[in-house]
Short mmCIF file of C-alpha atoms and ligand atoms in Angstrom, two decimals:
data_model
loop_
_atom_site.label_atom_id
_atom_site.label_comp_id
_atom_site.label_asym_id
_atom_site.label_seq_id
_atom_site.Cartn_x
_atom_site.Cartn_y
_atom_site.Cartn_z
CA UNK A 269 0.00 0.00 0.00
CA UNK A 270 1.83 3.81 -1.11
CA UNK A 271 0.46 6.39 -0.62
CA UNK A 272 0.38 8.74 -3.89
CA UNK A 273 1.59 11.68 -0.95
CA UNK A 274 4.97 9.48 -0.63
CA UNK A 275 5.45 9.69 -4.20
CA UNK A 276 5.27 13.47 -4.43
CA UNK A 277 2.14 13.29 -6.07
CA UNK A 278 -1.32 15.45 -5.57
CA UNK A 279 -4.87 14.74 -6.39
CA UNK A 280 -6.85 16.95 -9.23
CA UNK A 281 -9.01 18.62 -6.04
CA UNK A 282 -7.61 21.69 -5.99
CA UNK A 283 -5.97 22.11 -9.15
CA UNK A 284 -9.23 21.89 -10.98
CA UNK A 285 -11.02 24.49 -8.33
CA UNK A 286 -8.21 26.76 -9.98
CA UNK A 287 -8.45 26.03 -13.57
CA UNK A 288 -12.50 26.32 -13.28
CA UNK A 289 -12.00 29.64 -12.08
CA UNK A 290 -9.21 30.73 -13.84
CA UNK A 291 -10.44 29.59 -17.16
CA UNK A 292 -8.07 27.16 -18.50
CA UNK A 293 -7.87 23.29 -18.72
CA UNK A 294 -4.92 20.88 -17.67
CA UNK A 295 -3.28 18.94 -19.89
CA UNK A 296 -3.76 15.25 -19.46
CA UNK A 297 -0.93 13.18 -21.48
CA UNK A 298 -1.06 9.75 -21.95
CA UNK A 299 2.31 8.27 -21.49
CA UNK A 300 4.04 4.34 -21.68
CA UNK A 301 7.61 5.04 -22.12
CA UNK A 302 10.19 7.19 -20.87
CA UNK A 303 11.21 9.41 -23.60
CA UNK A 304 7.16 10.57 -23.63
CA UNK A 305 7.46 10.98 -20.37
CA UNK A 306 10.87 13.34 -20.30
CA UNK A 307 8.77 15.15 -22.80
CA UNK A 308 5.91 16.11 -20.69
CA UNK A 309 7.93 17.02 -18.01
CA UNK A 310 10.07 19.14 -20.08
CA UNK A 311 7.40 20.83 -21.48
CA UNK A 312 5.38 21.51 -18.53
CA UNK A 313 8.41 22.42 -16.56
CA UNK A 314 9.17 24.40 -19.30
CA UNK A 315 5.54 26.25 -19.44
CA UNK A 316 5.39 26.08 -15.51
CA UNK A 317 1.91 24.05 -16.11
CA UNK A 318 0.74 21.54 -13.51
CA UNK A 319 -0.05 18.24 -15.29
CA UNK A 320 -1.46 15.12 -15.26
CA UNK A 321 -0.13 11.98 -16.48
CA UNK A 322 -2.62 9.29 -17.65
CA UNK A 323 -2.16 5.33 -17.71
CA UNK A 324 -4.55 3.72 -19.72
CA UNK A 325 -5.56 0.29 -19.49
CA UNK A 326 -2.89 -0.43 -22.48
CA UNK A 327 -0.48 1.32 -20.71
CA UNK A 328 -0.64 -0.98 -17.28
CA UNK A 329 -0.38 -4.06 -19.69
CA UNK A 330 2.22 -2.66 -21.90
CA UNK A 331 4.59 -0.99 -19.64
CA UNK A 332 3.78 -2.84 -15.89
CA UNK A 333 1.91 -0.28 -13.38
CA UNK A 334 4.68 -0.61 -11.18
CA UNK A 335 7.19 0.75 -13.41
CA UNK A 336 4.99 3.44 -14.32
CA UNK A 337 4.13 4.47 -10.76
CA UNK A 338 7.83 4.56 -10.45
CA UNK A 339 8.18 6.39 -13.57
CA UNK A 340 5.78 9.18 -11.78
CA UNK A 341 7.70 9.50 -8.60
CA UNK A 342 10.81 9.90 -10.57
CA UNK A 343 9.00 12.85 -12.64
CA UNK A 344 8.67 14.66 -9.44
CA UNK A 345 12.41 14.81 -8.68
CA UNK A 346 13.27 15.09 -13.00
CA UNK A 347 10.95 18.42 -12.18
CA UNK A 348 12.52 19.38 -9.41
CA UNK A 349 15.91 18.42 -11.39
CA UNK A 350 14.93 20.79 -14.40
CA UNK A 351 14.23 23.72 -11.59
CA UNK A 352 10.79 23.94 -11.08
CA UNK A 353 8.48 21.82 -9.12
CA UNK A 354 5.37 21.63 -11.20
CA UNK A 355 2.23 19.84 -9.52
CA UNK A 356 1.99 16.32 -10.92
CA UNK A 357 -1.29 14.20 -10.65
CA UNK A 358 -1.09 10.16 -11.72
CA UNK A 359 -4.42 9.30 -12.97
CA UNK A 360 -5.74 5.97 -14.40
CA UNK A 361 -7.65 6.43 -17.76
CA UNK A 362 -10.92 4.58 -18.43
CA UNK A 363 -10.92 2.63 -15.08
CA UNK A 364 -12.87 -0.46 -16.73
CA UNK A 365 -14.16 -1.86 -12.74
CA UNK A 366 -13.43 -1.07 -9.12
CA UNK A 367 -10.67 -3.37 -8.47
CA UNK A 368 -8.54 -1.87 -11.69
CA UNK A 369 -9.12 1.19 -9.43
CA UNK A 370 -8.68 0.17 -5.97
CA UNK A 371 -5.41 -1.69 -7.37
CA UNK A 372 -4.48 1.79 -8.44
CA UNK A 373 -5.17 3.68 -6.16
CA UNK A 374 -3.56 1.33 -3.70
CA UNK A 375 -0.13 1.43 -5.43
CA UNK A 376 -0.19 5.26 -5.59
CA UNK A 377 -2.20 6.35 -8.41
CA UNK A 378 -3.44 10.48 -7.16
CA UNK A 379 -6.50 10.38 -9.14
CA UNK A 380 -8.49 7.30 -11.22
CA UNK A 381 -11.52 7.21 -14.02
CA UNK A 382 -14.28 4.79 -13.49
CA UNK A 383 -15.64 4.44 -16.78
CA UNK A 384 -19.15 3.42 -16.26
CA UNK A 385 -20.54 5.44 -19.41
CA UNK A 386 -21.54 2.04 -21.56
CA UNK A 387 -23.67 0.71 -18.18
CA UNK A 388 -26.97 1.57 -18.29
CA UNK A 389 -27.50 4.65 -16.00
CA UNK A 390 -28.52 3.13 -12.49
CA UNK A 391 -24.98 0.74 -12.84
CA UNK A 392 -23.08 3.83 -14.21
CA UNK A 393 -24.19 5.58 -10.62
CA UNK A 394 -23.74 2.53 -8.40
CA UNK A 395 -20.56 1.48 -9.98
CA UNK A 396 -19.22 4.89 -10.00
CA UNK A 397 -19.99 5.75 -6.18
CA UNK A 398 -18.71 2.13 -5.29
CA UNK A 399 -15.49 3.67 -6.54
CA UNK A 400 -15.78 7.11 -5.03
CA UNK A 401 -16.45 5.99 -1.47
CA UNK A 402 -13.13 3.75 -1.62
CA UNK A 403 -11.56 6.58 -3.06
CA UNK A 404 -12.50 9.22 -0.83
CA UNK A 405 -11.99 6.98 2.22
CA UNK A 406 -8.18 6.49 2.07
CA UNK A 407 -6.02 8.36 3.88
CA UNK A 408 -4.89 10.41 1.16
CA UNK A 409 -8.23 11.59 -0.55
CA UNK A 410 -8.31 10.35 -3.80
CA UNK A 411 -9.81 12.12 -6.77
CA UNK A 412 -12.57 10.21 -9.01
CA UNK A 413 -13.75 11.25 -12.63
CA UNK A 414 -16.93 9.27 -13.80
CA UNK A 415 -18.41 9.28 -17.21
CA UNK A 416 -21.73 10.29 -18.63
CA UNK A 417 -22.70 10.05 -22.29
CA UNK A 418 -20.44 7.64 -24.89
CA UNK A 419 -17.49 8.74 -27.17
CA UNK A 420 -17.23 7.39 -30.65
CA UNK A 421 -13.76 6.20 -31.62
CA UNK A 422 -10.87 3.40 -30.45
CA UNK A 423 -8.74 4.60 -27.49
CA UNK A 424 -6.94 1.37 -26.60
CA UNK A 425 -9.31 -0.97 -25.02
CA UNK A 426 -11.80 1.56 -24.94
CA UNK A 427 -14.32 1.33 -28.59
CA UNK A 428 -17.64 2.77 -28.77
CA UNK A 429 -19.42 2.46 -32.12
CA UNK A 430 -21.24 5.51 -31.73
CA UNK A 431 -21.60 8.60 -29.32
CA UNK A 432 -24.25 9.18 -27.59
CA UNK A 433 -24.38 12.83 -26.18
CA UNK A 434 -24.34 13.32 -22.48
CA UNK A 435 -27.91 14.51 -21.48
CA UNK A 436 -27.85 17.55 -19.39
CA UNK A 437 -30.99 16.00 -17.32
CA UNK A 438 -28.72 13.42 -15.69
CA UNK A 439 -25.96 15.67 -14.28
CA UNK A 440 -27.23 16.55 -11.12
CA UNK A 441 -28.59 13.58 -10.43
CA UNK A 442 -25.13 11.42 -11.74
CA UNK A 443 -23.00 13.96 -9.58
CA UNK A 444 -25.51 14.06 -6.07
CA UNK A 445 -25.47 10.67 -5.86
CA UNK A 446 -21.88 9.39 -6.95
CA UNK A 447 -19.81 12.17 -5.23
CA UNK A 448 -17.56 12.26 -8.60
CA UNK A 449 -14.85 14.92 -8.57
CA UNK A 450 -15.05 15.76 -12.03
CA UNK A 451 -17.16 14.25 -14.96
CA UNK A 452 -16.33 13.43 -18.50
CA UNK A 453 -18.66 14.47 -21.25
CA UNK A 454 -19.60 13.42 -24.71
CA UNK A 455 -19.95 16.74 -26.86
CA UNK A 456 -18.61 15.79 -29.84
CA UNK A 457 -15.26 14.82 -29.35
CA UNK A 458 -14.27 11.26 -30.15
CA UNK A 459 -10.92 8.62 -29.17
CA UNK A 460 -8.37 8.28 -32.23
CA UNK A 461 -7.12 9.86 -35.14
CA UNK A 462 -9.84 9.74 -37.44
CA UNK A 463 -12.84 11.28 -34.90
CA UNK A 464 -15.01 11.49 -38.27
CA UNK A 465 -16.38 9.72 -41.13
CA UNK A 466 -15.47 11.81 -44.09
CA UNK A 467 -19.80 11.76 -44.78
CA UNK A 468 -19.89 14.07 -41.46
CA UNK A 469 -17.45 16.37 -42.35
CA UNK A 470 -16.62 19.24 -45.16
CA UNK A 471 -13.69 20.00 -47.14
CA UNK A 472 -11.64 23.15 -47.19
CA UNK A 473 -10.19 24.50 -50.67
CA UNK A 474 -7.35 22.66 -50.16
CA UNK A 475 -9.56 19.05 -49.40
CA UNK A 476 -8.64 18.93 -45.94
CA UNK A 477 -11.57 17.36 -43.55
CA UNK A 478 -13.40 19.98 -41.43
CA UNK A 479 -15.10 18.21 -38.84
CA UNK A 480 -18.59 19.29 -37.16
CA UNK A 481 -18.41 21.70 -34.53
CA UNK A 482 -18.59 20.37 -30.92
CA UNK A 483 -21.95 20.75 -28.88
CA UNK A 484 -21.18 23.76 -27.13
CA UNK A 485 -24.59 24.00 -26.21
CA UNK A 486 -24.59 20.53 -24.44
CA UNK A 487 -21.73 22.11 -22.50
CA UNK A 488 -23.67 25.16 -21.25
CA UNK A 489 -26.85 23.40 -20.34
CA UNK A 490 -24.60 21.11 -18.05
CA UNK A 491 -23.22 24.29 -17.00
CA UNK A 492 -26.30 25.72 -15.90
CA UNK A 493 -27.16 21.95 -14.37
CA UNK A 494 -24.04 22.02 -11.80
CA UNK A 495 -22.34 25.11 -12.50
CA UNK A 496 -18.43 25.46 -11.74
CA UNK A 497 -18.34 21.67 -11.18
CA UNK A 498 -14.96 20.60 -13.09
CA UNK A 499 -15.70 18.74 -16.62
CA UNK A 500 -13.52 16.51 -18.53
CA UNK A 501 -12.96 15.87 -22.27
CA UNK A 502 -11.72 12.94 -23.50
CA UNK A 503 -10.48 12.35 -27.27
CA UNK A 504 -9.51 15.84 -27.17
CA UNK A 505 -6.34 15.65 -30.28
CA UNK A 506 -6.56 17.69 -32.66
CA UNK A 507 -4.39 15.54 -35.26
CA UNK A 508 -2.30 18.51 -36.86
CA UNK A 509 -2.15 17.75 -40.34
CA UNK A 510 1.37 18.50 -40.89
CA UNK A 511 1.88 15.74 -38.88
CA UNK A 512 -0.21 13.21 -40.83
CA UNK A 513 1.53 14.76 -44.35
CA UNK A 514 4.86 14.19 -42.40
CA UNK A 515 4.09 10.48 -41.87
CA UNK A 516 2.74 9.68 -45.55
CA UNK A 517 5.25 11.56 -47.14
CA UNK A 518 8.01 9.24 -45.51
CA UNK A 519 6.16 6.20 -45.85
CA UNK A 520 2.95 6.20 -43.50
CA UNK A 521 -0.96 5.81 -44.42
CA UNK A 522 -3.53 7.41 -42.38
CA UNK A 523 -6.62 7.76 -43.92
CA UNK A 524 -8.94 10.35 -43.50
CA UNK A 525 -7.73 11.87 -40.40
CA UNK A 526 -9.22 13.94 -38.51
CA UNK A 527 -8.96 15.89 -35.26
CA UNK A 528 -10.60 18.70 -32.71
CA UNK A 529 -9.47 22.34 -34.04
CA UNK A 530 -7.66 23.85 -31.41
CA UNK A 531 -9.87 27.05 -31.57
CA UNK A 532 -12.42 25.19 -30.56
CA UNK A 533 -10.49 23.21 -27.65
CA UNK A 534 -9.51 26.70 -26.74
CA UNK A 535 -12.90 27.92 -26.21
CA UNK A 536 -13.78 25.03 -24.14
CA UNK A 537 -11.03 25.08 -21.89
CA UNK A 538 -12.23 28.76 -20.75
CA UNK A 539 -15.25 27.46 -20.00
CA UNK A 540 -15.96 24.38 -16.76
CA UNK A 541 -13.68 22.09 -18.61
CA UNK A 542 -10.58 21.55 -16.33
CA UNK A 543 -9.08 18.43 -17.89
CA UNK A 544 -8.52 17.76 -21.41
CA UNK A 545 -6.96 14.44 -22.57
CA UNK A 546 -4.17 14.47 -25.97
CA UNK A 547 -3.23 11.48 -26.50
CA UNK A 548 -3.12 11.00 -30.84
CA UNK A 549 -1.35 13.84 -31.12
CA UNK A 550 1.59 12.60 -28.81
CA UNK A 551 1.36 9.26 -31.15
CA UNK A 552 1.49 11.38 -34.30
CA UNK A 553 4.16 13.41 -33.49
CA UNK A 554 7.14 10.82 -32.20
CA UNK A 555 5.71 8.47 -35.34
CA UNK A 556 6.19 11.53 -37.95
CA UNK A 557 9.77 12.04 -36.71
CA UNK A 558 10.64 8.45 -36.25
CA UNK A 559 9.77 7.73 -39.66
CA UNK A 560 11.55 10.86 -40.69
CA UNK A 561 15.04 9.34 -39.52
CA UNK A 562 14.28 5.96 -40.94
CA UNK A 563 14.15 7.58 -44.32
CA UNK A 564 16.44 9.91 -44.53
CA UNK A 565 19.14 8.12 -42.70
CA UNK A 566 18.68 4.04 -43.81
CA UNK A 567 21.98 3.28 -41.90
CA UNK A 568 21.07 4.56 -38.19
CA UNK A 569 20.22 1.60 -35.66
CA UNK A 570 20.64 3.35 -32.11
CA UNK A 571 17.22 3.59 -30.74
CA UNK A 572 18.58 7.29 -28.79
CA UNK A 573 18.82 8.84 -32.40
CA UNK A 574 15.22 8.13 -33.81
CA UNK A 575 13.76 8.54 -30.21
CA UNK A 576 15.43 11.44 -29.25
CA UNK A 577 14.32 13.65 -32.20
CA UNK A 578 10.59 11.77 -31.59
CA UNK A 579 11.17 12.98 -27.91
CA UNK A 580 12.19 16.76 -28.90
CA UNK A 581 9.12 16.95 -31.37
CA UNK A 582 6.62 15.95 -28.76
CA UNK A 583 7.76 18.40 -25.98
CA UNK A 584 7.55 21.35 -28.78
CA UNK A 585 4.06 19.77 -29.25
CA UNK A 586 3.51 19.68 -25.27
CA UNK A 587 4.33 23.21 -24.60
CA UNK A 588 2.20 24.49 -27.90
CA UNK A 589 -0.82 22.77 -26.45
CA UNK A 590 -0.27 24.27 -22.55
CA UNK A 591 0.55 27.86 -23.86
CA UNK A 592 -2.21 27.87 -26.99
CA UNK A 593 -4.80 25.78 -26.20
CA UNK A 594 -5.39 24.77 -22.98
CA UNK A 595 -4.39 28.12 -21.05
CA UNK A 596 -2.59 25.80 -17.97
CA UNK A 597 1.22 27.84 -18.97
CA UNK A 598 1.80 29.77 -16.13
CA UNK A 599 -0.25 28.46 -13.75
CA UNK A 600 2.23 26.06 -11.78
ZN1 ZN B 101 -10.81 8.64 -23.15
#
């Protein structure tokens, strides 16, 4: 049993009371290795943003949830290291039942997700306040983000056919009687790199996809429902498309991709959402440079010089997103 506190860690409690009122989101990056974690840390260091890093259900099979608690208590002292000691949350993404989350929170995860959003609505709340009372009962309060409404899209183990907006009716009730922390939302935004069908989108002059705006109005009647209560969005990349002509001009293929535009990201993160989750883009950019060294230089075969440029690009990419679209730079 650890104790996130040992590990130098804090829950999202009062970080999101800030970012509510001070009208920005924090960044939550996905991470599994350690040059995308370096990158994070570098950034956010750099941008004096707090942060917090997401496992994913992929992530505790691919990388061992020991390591990557480790990992997080040795991001604390790389902070520290670099010069500024930024507030770090460890959250599990898409907690799929309540032992995946007492098992994290138990080896000193700050903050999990109980993703009850595919339940039907009375085993969303019951499964979800299962998870909060265990949570909120440890010595160390841990933080707990539910789910309310379906995303479309493939985030590792995490595939929903369609999305099914979150209905504004259900908020109070969901939040009264779960005692979530924060909630996730469906307003449009979707898990993967290609959030669209092509059919739902337009073209620009230049044939690029323009996706449909996100619900904003979904987002202000939950407002009005529970107003300053922190909301989360998930599938939140925004899949820069110099990054997808990067990777097909040096040998990719990803068609029909799609992302958020970051205007719009921007405008939600002045609103009630607190936490916004970027995980394609992080996958897109280390993958466009990668592939970038493979071409160019046929004869290179030490890991530290594809994964080091990879490692650069994403940081650039971490401190664009905290300064321009999420509003967090700064607030460390
Ligand atoms: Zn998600």
């Amino acid at each position: 049993m650890t104790s996130y506190k040992e590990l130098g860690l804090v829950n999202t409690k009062d970080l999101f009371k800030k970012a509510v009122s001070g009208g920005y989101a924090l960044p939550a990056y996905n991470f599994n290795n350690m040059e995308q974690m370096q990158a994070i840390i570098q950034a956010c260091v750099e941008t004096k943003s707090p942060v917090i890093l997401q496992v994913s259900a992929g992530a505790r099979e691919y990388a061992n949830q020991n390591l990557l608690k480790n990992m997080a208590r040795g991001a604390v002292e790389y902070a520290h290291e670099l010069g500024y000691d930024i507030p770090i949350v460890l959250h599990l993404d898409h907690g799929g039942s309540f032992e995946i989350c007492r098992d994290c929170i138990e080896t000193g995860f700050s903050s999990v997700m109980i993703d009850g959003s595919h339940l039907p609505y009375d085993e969303n709340v019951a499964l979800t306040k299962k998870v909060c009372e265990f949570a909120h009962s440890q010595k160390d309060y841990v933080t707990v983000e539910g789910e309310l409404g379906v995303l479309a899209g493939v985030e590792d183990d995490v595939s929903a056919e369609h999305s099914h907006y979150t209905q504004p009716s259900e908020v109070i009730d969901f939040v009264g009687k779960t005692k979530v922390d924060s909630l996730a939302i469906s307003i449009g935004t979707s898990h993967g790199r290609a959030k669209f069908k092509p059919e739902q989108c337009t073209r620009n002059a230049d044939g690029i996809l323009i996706p449909p705006p996100l619900r904003f109005d979904i987002l202000e009647e939950v407002e009005k429902k529970i107003p300053g209560f922190p909301i989360v969005l998930h599938g939140s990349s925004s899949v820069p498309i110099e990054y997808v002509h990067m990777i097909e001009k040096y040998g990719g293929k990803l068609t029909d991709s799609v992302g958020i535009p970051e205007e719009q990201l921007r405008k939600a993160a002045k609103s009630a959402v607190c936490k916004i989750n970027i995980d394609s883009d992080g996958r897109l950019a280390m993958t466009a440079l990668i592939r970038k060294v493979f071409t160019e230089k046929p004869d290179e075969f030490d890991p530290r010089k594809y994964l080091g440029p990879a490692r650069d690009e994403l940081k650039k990419l971490y401190a664009h997103k905290n300064q321009n679209v999420l509003g967090s730079a700064g607030q460390a």
